[in-house]
Every structure is written in structure tokens, then in C-alpha cells.
Coordinates of C-alpha atoms and ligand atoms in Angstrom, one line a residue:
X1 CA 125.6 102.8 83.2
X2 CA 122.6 102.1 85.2
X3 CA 120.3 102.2 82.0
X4 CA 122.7 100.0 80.4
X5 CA 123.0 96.9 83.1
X6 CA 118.9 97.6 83.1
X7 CA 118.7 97.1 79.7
X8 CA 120.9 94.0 79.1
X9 CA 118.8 92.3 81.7
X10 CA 115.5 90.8 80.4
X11 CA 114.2 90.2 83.9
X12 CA 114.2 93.9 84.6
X13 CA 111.7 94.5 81.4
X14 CA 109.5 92.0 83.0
X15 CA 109.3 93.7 86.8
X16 CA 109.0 96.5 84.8
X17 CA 106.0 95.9 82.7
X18 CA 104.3 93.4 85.5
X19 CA 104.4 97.0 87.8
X20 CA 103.0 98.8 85.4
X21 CA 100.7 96.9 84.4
X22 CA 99.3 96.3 88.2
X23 CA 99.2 100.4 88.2
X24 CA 97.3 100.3 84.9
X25 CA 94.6 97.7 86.2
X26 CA 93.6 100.1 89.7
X27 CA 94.3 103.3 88.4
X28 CA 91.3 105.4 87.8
X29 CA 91.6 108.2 85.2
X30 CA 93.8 110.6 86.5
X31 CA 96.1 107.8 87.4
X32 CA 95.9 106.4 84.3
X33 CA 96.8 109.5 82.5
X34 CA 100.4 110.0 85.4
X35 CA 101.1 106.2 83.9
X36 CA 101.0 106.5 80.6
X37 CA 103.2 109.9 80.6
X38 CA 105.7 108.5 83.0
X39 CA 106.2 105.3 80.9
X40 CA 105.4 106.5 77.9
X41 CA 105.4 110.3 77.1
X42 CA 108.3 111.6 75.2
X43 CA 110.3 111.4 78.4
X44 CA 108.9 108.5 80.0
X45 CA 110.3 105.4 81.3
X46 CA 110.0 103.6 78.1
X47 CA 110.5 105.9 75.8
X48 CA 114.1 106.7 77.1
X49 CA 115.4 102.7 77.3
X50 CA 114.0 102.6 73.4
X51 CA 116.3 105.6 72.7
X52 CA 119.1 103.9 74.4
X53 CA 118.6 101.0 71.6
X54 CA 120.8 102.6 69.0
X55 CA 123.9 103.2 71.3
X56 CA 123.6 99.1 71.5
X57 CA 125.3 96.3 69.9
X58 CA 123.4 95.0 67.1
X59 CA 123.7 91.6 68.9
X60 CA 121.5 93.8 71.8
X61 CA 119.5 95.3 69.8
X62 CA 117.9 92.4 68.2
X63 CA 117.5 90.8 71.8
X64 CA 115.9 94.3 73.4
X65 CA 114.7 95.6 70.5
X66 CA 111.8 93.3 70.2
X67 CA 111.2 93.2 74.0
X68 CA 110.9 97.0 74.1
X69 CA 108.5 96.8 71.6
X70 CA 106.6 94.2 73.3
X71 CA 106.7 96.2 76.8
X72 CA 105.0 99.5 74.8
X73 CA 102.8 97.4 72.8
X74 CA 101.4 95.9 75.8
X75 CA 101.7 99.1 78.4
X76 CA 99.3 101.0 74.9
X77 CA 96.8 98.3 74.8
X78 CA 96.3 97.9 78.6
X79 CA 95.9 101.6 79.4
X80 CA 93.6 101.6 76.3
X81 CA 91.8 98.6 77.6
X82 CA 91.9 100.3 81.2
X83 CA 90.2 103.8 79.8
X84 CA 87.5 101.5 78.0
X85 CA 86.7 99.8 81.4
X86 CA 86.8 103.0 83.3
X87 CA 84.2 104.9 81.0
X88 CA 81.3 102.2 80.7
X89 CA 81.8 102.1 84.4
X90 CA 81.4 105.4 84.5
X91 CA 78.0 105.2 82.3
X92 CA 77.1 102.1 84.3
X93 CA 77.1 104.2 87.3
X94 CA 75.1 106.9 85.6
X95 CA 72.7 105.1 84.3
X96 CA 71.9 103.3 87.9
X97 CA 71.9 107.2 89.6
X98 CA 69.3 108.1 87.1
X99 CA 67.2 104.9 87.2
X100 CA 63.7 105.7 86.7
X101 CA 60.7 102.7 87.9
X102 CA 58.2 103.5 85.2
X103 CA 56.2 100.6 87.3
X104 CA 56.4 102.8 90.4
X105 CA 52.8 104.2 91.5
X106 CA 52.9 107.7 90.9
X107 CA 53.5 110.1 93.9
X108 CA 50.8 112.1 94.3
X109 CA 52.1 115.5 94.4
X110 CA 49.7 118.5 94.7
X111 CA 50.2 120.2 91.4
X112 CA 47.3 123.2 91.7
X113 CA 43.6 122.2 91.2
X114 CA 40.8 123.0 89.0
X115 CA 38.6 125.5 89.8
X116 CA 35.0 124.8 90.0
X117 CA 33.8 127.1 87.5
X118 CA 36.3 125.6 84.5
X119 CA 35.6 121.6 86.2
X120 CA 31.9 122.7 85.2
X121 CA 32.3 124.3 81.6
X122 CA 34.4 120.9 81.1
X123 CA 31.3 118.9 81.9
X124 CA 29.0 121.1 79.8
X125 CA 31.3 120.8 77.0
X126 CA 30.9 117.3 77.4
X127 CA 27.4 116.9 77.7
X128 CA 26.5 119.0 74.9
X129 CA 29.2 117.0 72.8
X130 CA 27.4 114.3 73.5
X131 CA 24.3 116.2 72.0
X132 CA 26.4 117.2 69.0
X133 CA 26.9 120.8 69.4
X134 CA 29.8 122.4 68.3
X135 CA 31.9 124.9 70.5
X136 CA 32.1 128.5 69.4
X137 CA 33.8 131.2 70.6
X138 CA 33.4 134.8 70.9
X139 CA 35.8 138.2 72.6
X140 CA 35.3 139.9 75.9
X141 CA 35.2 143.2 74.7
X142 CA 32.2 143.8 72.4
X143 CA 30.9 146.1 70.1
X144 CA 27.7 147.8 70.7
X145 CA 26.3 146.0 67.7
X146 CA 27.0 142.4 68.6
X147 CA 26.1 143.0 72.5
X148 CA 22.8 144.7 71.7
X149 CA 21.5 146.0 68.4
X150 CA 21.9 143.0 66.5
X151 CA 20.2 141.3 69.3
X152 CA 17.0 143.0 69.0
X153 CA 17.6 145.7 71.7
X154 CA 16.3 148.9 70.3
X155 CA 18.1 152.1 70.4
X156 CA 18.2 154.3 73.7
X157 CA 16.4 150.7 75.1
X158 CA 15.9 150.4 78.6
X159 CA 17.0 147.0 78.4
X160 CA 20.7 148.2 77.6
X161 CA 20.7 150.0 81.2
X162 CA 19.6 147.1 82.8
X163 CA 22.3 144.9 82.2
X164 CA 24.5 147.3 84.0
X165 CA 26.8 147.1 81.1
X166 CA 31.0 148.6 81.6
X167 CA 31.2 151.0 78.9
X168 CA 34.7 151.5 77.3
X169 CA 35.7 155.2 76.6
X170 CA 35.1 156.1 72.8
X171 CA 37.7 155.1 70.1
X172 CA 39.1 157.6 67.6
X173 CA 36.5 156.8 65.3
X174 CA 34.0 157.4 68.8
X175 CA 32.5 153.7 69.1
X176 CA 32.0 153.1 72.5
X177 CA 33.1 149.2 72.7
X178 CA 31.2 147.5 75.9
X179 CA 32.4 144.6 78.0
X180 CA 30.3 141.8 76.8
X181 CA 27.1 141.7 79.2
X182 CA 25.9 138.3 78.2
X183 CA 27.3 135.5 75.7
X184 CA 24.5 136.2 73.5
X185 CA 26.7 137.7 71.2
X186 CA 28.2 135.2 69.8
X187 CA 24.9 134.0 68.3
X188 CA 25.4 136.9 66.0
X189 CA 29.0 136.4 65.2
X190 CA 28.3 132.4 64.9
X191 CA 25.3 133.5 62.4
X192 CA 26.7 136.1 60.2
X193 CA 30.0 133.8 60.1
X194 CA 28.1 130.3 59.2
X195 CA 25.2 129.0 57.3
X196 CA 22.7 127.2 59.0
X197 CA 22.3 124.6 60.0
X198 CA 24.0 125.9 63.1
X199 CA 24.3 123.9 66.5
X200 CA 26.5 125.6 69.0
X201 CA 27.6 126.5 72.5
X202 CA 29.6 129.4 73.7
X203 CA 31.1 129.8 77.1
X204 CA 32.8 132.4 78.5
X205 CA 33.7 135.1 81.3
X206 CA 30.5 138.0 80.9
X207 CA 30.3 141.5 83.0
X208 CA 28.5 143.8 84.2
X209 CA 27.8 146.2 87.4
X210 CA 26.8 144.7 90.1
X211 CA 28.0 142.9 93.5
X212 CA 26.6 141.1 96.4
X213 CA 26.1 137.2 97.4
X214 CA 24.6 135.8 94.1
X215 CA 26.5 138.8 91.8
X216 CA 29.9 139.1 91.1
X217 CA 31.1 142.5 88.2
X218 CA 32.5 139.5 86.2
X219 CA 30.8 135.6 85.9
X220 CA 30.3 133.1 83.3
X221 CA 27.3 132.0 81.0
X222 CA 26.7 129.6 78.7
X223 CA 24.9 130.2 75.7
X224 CA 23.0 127.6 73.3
X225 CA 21.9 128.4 69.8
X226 CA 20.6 125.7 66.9
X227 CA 19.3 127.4 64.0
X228 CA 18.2 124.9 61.0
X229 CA 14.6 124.4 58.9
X230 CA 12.4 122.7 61.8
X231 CA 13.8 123.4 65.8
X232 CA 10.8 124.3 67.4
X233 CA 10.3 124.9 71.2
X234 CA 9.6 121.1 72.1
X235 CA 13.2 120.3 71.1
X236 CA 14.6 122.8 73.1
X237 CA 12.7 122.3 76.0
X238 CA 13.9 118.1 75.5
X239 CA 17.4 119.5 75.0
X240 CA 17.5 121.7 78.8
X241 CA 15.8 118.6 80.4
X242 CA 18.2 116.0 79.0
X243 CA 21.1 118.8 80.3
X244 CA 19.6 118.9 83.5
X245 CA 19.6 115.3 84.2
X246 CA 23.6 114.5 82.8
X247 CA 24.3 117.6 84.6
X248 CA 23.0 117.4 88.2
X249 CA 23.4 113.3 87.6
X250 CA 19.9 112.4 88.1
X251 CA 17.5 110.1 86.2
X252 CA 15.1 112.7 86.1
X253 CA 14.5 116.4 86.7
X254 CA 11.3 118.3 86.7
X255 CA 11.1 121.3 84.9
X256 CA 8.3 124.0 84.5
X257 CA 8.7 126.9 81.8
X258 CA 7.4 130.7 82.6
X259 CA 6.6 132.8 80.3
X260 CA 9.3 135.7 79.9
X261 CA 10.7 138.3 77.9
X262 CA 14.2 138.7 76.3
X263 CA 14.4 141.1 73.4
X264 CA 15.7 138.6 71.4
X265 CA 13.5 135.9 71.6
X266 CA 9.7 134.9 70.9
X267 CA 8.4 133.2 72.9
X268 CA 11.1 134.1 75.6
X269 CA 10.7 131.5 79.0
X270 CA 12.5 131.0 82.0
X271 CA 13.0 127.5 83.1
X272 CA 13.0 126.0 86.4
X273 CA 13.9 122.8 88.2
X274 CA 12.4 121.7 91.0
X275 CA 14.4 121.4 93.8
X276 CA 14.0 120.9 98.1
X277 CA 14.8 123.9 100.4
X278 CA 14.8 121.8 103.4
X279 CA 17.7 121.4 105.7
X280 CA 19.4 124.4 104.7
X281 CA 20.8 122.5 101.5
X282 CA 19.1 122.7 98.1
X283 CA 18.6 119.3 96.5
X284 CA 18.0 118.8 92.7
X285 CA 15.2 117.1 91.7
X286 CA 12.7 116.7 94.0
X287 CA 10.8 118.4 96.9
X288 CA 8.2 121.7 96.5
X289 CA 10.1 124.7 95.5
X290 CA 11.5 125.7 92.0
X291 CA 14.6 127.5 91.4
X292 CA 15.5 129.8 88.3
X293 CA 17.6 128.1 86.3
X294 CA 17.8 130.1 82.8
X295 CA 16.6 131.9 80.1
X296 CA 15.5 130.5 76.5
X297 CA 13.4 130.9 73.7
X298 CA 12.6 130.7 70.1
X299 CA 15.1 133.3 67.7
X300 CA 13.3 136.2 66.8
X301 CA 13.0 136.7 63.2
X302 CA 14.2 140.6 63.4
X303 CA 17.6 138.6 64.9
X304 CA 17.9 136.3 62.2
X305 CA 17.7 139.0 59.9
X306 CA 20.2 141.1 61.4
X307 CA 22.4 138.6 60.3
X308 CA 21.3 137.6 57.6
X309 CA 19.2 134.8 57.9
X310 CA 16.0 134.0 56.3
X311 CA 13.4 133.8 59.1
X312 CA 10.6 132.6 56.4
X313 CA 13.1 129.7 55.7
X314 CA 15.3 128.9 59.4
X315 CA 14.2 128.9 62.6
X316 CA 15.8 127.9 65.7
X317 CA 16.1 128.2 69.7
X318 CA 18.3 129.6 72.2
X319 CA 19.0 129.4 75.5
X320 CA 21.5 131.7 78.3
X321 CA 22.6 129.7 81.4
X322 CA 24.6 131.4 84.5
X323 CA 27.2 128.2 84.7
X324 CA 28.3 130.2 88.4
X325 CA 24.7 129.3 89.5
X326 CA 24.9 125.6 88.3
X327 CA 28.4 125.4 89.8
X328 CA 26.9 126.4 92.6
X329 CA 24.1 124.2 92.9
X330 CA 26.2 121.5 92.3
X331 CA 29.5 121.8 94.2
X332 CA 27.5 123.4 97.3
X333 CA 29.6 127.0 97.2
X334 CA 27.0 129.7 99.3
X335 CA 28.8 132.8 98.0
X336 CA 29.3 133.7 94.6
X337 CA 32.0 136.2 95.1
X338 CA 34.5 133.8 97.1
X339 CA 34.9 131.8 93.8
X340 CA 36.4 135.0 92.8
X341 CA 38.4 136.1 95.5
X342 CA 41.6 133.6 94.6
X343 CA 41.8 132.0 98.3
X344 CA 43.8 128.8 97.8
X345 CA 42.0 127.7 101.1
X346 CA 38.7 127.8 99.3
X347 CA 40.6 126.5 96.2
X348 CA 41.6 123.6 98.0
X349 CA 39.0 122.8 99.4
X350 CA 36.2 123.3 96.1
X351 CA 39.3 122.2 93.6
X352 CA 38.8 119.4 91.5
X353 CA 42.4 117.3 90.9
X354 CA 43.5 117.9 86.9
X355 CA 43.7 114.6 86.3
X356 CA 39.7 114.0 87.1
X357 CA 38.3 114.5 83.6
X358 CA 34.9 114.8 83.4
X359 CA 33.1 112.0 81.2
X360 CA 29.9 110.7 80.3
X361 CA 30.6 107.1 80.2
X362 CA 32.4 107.5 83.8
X363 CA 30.2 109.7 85.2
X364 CA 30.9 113.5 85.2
Ligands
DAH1 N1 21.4 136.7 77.5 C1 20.4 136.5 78.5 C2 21.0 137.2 79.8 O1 22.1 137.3 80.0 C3 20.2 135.1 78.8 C4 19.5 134.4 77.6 C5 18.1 134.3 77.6 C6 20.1 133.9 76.6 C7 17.4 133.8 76.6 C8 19.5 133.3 75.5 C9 18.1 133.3 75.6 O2 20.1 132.8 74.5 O3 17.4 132.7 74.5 O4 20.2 137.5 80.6

């Protein structure tokens, strides 16, 4: 009865779709959803006038029959016009929240620093880059062979004790493996793995027993080795001096070479750099004392040999550095074994930030 008085009366259809609609236009998606099943789901509003259409005359029915239509048609496209709205505001507000100002200065959060000892093998790298060596690499853990005989140290040698080497217990086939004493080494695996000419460096963590201000069990070296028809001892001692001076930043740096002995070199030196004492600082340089820098020297031929090298046809230099020392020397650290010791005070404080990369056009 009431459905049919409804019905027969257009202005009804009209409140009817002006209210929905104004629900439509505010609701947000849960509302949306309550609208379009109370007006429009199988039970809904609208749905059960339309069923009423074929109890009516067909005079009604061609009067409400088109204006039911019309009140779903539009009641569909405004809830689907609705949900469009609601979901690009919806990514609209997500993309706001998750704004990022690429022109924003960074914040400068502490993300961990550099440790001294890798800030300097990052400027050696570079400086010898610069000089066109190539970067080789060799393992910790070393065979006897590598470490020492191929080196020229002879059997039973004193020279073996005296590096204090870490003996690893025998394998099953009863080689005693060493932890690597120096970097020297890897001139033997660089030789018998390359033809000459050969110009590399090799950096790396070395060991052996020993512990007090100036020695830690484990510290770095860097080793040099240049192996072609002509190096003679001239360009290696022009090669440690231009080093010193890109290293310690200096326009020059006076060096003196002693006469010394490594087993696997001939002549063997030492090289110093002059440096002053006063003050309680050392200064690079200048001043009236010298300070021990490294050890160098021509290849010995029995070397070459060993790995198979001609030493009637190549010749070549070589040169061992402690890059502790020049970290040292550089960055003003008084004991070696507190670079070691994994303080994030001391870390902190001798750190370099990562995003300081060392460069010779910018200064190291
Ligand atoms: N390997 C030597 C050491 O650890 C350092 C050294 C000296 C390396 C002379 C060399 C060199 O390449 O020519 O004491």
C-alpha cells in the first residue's frame, strides 16, 4: 500500500534519489559500501520499488519504469564516481605522507667511520695508481714456500725464526702452513702467475709474535714489486721519494738509504725520512733526526728464478712498508696496539667520515 502511493508519486523518486545522492557525496568507503547495498543490493531500496513494476498498470509502468531506471542509473554512476574520488584521495594523501625533498641538505647522521689503517691503504692505493701500479692480492695463511723458500730464505735459516712466524699444525699430507709474516709473498705468487713486465702493490693484514707499543701479533704492510728489462735502483729510490711527498703532503721529503740485508734482495736498503723530534711530536720533513721508514732493494736473481723468471733478461725492485707506522706518523696515534683494541672512543675520535675519499687532485 505504502510502496504503491510511493511509487505513483514522481516527487518521492526525487527526495529519494536527492538523499541518496547527498549520502553518496560525504560518505567515505565504508559508507559508501552501507549505500549502495541499502539502495541497491538485491534487497535494497531500489531494487524492491523496480520489482514492484510488474504488479503495475502498463500506463504506470511506462511512467515509473523509466524513472526507476534513471534513479539506479544515477545512484551506479555516483557511487562509482564517489569510490574514484575517494581512492586518488587516498593516493593523494599517500603520496604527501611519503614526500621526500631530494633538495633537502642531507642530515648528517653518524653511520660508523673509517678506520685509520683502511683511510691509509685507500690513499696508497691511490698514490700508486697514480704511478700506474696495479693492485694484487695474496691469502693470509701461507705456505712455507711462498712465505720463505721461494723468497731466498734458506732451509733451517735463522731468518725464518726471526720473524716470529705462527706456525699452523701440520696437514694430513704434514705441511706446516704459516700465517703470512710479511706481504712479500705475493711477489712470488704475482711472478709465477704473470709475465713481466710486472708493476704491483699488495696490501694486507701480516702476523707474527710479538707485542708491545710499536708491535702488535697482527699489522699491515705494503709491499711494491716492478719487474721488467731496465728498473734499476735509481727508479725505485724516485718511486719511495715521490710516495713520501703525496703521502705525508709535502713538497719535499728528504730521504737517506742504509745499507741492509733482506734475503731476498741485492742490494737490500733501508730508507729513512728526515723528520723533527722536538716538541714531543714528530714532524715529516724537516729538522735533524731520521726515522726508519722501510725496507727495499733490487730482486735477487735466485728469487726470480724461483719463479721462473730469467734474471739474465728481467730485473726489478721491491720495497716492504709497515702502513701501521705511516698511519701513525701521519694521523698522530702513540700506540700501536690501541688501533687494535676496537674502542669506538678511539674510533671516533682517529675515524675518518666514509664519505671522505681520499684523492690526489683534492688532496688525500
Ligand atoms: N718483507 C720485509 C719485512 O717484512 C720488508 C721488505 C724489505 C719487503 C725489502 C721488500 C723488500 O719487498 O724489498 O721485513
Amino acid at each position: 500500500m505504502f510502496l504503491r502511493s510511493m511509487t505513483t508519486d514522481p516527487s518521492e523518486i526525487e527526495t529519494l534519489t536527492a538523499s541518496y545522492l547527498s549520502r553518496i557525496a560525504q560518505a567515505d568507503d565504508a559508507a559508501l559500501e552501507a549505500v549502495r547495498i541499502e539502495a541497491l543490493g538485491k534487497q535494497g531500496r531500489v531494487s524492491l520499488l523496480m520489482k514492484q513494476l510488474g504488479a503495475m498498470s502498463p500506463a504506470e509502468r511506462q511512467d515509473m519504469g523509466p524513472r526507476l531506471n534513471g534513479l539506479r542509473d544515477s545512484l551506479q554512476e555516483a557511487i562509482l564516481a564517489r569510490r574514484a574520488d575517494l581512492a586518488s584521495a587516498a593516493l593523494e594523501a599517500k603520496l604527501l605522507a611519503e614526500r621526500l625533498d631530494a633538495s633537502l641538505p642531507a642530515v648528517p647522521t653518524r653511520i660508523g667511520s673509517i678506520h685509520p689503517i683502511m683511510r691509509v691503504m685507500e690513499e696508497l692505493s691511490e698514490i700508486f695508481a697514480d704511478m700506474g701500479f696495479a693492485l694484487a692480492e695474496g691469502p693470509d695463511i701461507e705456505s712455507d714456500f711462498h712465505n720463505f723458500t721461494a723468497l731466498n730464505f734458506p732451509p733451517k735459516h735463522p731468518a725464518r725464526e726471526m720473524h716470529d712466524t705462527f706456525f699452523l699444525k701440520p696437514d694430513a699430507a704434514g705441511e706446516r702452513k704459516v700465517l703470512r709474516t710479511h706481504t712479500s709473498p705475493v711477489q712470488v705468487r704475482t711472478m709465477l702467475s704473470q709475465k713481466p713486465p710486472i708493476r704491483i702493490i699488495a696490501m694486507g693484514r701480516t702476523f707474527r709474535c710479538d707485542s708491545d707499543q710499536t708491535h702488535t701479533p697482527m699489522f699491515h704492510q705494503i709491499e711494491g714489486l716492478v719487474i721488467d728489462e731496465a728498473s734499476n735502483m735509481a727508479d725505485l729510490k724516485g718511486t719511495l721519494m715521490a710516495l713520501m711527498r703525496a703521502y705525508f703532503e709535502v713538497d719535499d721529503v728528504d730521504v737517506r738509504f742504509r745499507p741492509h740485508h733482506f734475503p731476498f734482495t741485492e742490494p737490500s736498503a733501508e730508507m729513512d725520512v728526515r723528520c723533527d723530534r722536538s716538541n714531543g711530536q714528530i714532524r715529516i720533513g724537516q729538522g735533524q733526526d731520521w726515522l726508519e721508514i722501510l725496507g727495499c732493494g733490487m730482486v735477487h736473481p735466485n728469487v726470480l728464478r724461483n719463479c721462473g723468471i730469467d734474471p739474465d733478461v728481467h730485473q726489478g725492485y721491491a720495497f716492504g712498508i709497515g702502513v701501521d707506522r705511516l698511519a701513525m706518523l701521519k694521523y698522530g696515534m702513540s700506540d700501536l696496539r690501541d688501533m687494535f683494541a676496537a674502542d669506538t672512543r678511539w674510533l671516533k675520535h682517529y675515524g675518518f667520515s666514509p664519505f671522505l675519499v681520499p684523492n690526489l687532485a683534492a688532496g688525500l
